Coordinates of C-alpha atoms in Angstrom, one line a residue:
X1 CA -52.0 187.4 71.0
X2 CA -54.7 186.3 69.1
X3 CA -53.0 183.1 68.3
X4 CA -51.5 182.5 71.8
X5 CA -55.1 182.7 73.5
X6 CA -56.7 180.7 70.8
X7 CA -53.7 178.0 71.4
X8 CA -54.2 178.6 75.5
X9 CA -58.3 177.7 74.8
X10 CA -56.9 174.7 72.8
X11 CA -54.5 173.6 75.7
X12 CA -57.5 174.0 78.2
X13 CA -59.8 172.7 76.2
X14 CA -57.8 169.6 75.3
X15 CA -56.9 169.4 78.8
X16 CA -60.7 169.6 80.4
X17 CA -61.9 166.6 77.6
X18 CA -58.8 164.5 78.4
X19 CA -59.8 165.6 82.2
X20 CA -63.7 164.3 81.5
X21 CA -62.5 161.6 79.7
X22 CA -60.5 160.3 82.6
X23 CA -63.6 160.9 84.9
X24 CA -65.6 159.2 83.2
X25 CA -63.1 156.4 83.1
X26 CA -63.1 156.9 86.6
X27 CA -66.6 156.6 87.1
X28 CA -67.2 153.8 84.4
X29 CA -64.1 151.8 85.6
X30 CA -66.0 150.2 88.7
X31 CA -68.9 149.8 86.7
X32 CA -66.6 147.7 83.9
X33 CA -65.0 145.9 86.7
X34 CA -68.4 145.2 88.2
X35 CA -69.8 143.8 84.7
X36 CA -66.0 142.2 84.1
X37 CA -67.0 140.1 87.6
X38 CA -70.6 139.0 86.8
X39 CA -69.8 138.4 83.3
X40 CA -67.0 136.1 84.8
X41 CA -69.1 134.5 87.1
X42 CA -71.6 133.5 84.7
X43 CA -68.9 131.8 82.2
X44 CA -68.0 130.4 85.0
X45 CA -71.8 128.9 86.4
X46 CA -72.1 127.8 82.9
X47 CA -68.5 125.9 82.6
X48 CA -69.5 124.5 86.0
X49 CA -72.9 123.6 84.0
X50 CA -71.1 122.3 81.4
X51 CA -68.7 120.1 83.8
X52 CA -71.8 118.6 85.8
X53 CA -73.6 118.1 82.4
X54 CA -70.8 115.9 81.8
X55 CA -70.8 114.2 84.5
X56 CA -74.2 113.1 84.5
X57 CA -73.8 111.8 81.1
X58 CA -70.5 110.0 82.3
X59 CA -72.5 108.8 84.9
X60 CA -75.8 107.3 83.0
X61 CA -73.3 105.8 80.3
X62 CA -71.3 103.8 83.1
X63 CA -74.5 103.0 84.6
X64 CA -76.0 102.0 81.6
X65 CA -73.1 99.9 80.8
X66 CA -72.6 98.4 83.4
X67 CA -75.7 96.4 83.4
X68 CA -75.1 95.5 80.2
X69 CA -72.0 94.3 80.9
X70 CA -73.1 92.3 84.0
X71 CA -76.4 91.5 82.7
X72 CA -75.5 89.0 79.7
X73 CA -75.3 85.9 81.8
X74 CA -78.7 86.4 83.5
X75 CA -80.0 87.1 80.3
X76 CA -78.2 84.2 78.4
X77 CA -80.1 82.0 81.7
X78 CA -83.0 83.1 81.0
X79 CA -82.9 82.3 77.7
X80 CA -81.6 78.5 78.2
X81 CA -84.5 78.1 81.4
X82 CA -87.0 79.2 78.8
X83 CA -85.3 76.9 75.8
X84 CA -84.7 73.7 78.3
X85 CA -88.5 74.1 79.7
X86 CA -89.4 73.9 76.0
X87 CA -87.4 71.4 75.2
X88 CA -88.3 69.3 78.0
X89 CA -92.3 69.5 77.2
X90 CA -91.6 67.9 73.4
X91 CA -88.9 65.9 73.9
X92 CA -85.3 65.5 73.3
X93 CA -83.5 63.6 71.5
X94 CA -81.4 62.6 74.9
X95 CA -84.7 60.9 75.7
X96 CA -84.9 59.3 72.3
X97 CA -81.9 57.2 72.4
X98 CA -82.1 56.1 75.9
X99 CA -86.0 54.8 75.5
X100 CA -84.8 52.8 72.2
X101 CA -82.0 51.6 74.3
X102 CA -84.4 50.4 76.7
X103 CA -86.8 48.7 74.4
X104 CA -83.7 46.7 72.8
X105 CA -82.9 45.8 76.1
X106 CA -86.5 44.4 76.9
X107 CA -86.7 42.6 73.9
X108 CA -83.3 41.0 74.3
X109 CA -84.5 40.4 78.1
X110 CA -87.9 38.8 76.8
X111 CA -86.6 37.5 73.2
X112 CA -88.3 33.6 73.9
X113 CA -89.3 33.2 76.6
X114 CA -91.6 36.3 78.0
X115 CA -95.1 36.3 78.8
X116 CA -97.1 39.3 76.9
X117 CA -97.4 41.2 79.9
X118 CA -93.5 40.8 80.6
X119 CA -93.0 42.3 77.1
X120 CA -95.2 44.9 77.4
X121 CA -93.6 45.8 80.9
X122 CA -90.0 45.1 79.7
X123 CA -90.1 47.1 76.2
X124 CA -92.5 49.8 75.8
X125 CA -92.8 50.6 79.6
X126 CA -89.5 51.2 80.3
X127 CA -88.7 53.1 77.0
X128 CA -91.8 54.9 78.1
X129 CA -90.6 55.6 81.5
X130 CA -87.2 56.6 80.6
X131 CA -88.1 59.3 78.6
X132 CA -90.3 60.9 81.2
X133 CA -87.0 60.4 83.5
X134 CA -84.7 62.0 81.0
X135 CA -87.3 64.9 80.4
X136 CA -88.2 65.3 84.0
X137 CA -84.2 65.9 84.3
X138 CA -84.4 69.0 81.2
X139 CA -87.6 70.4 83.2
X140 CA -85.9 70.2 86.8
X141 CA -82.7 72.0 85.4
X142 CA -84.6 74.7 83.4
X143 CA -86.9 75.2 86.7
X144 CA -83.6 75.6 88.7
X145 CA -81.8 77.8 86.3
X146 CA -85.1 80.1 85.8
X147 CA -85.7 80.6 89.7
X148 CA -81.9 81.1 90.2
X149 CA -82.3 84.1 87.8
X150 CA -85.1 85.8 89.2
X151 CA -83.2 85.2 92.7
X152 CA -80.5 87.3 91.9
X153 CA -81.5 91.6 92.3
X154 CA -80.4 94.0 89.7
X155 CA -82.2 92.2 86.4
X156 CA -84.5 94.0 83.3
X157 CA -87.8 93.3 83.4
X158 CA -87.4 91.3 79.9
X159 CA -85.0 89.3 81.5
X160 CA -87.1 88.3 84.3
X161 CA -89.9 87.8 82.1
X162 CA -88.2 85.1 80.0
X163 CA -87.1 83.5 83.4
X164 CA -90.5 84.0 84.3
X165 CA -91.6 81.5 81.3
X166 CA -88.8 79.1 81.8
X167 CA -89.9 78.5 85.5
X168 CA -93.4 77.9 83.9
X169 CA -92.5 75.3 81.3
X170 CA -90.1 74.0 83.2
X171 CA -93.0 73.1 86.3
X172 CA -94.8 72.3 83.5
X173 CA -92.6 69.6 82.2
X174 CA -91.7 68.7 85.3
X175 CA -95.5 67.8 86.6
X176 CA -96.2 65.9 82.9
X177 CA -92.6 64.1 83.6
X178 CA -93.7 62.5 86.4
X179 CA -97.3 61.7 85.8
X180 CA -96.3 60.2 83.1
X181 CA -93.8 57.9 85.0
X182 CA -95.7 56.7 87.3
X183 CA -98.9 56.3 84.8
X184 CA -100.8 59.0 86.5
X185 CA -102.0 60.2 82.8
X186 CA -102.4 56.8 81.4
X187 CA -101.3 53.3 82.4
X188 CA -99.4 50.7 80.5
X189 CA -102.0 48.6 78.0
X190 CA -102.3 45.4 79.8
X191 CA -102.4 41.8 77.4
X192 CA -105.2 40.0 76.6
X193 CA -106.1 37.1 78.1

């Protein structure tokens, strides 16, 4: 008897914990499902987090890109408005060869029988003109090219800066291009009577 109550208390006893341990599962199971949910939810938040983090990042590398892309040739203008304007203020080698065509052509026009004011006229004013027409030409096309640039929207700063300069030298070359063609700076040396 002894053994068959001690085995009964067993039973009950073993039946009571499994019973507390099944209420307590009972009361803790909400509670797990409850921290199941929010801990869902937040892996969830932070995958959605993690998904619009990466879409920004797409977003400012296309949008970086892009400009890049697109900005090359307005950056490339720039760059020749600023180099033409340049070029156009010391000369080019365009303007070279057409003035010493022009002062082989005055001296074949005044080879024997010019007066000195003809030759002056005929080969070093010409050759002098010319090359204020060929570099009025480089200044006009480097103004044009720089205000064409700053015209168009969507350029950097840099870029408009170095269209900025072109559109300078370029006015620049342009206003000493036709001074000196029409001998606003200083007029053809006149002959000796």
């Amino acid at each position: 008897m002894d053994t068959k109550t001690t085995t009964e208390k067993t039973g009950e006893s073993a039946e009571s914990a499994e019973g507390a341990e099944s209420a307590k599962t009972a009361e803790a199971g909400p509670a797990e499902d409850t921290a199941v949910v929010v801990l869902d939810k937040q892996a969830d938040d932070a995958a959605d987090d993690l998904t619009d983090d990466e879409d920004d990042e797409d977003d400012l590398l296309s949008d970086e890109v892009a400009p890049a892309s697109s900005g090359i040739g307005g950056a490339a203008a720039a760059m020749v408005s600023a180099a033409l304007g340049a070029v156009a203020l010391t000369g080019t080698w365009t303007g070279k060869v057409v003035s010493e065509r022009e002062t082989l052509l005055g001296q074949i026009k005044t080879s024997g029988s010019g007066t000195p004011a003809q030759q002056i006229s005929e080969i070093y004013g010409d050759a002098w003109h010319s090359t204020a027409l060929v570099n009025g030409v480089f200044s006009l096309v480097a103004l044009f090219v720089a205000v064409l640039v700053l015209i168009l929207p969507g350029r950097p700063t840099w870029v408009r800066s170095v269209a900025v300069a072109g559109a300078v030298l370029g006015g620049l070359g342009l206003l000493l291009s036709a001074g000196t063609y029409f001998d606003l700076f200083l007029s053809l040396p006149t002959a000796g009577s």
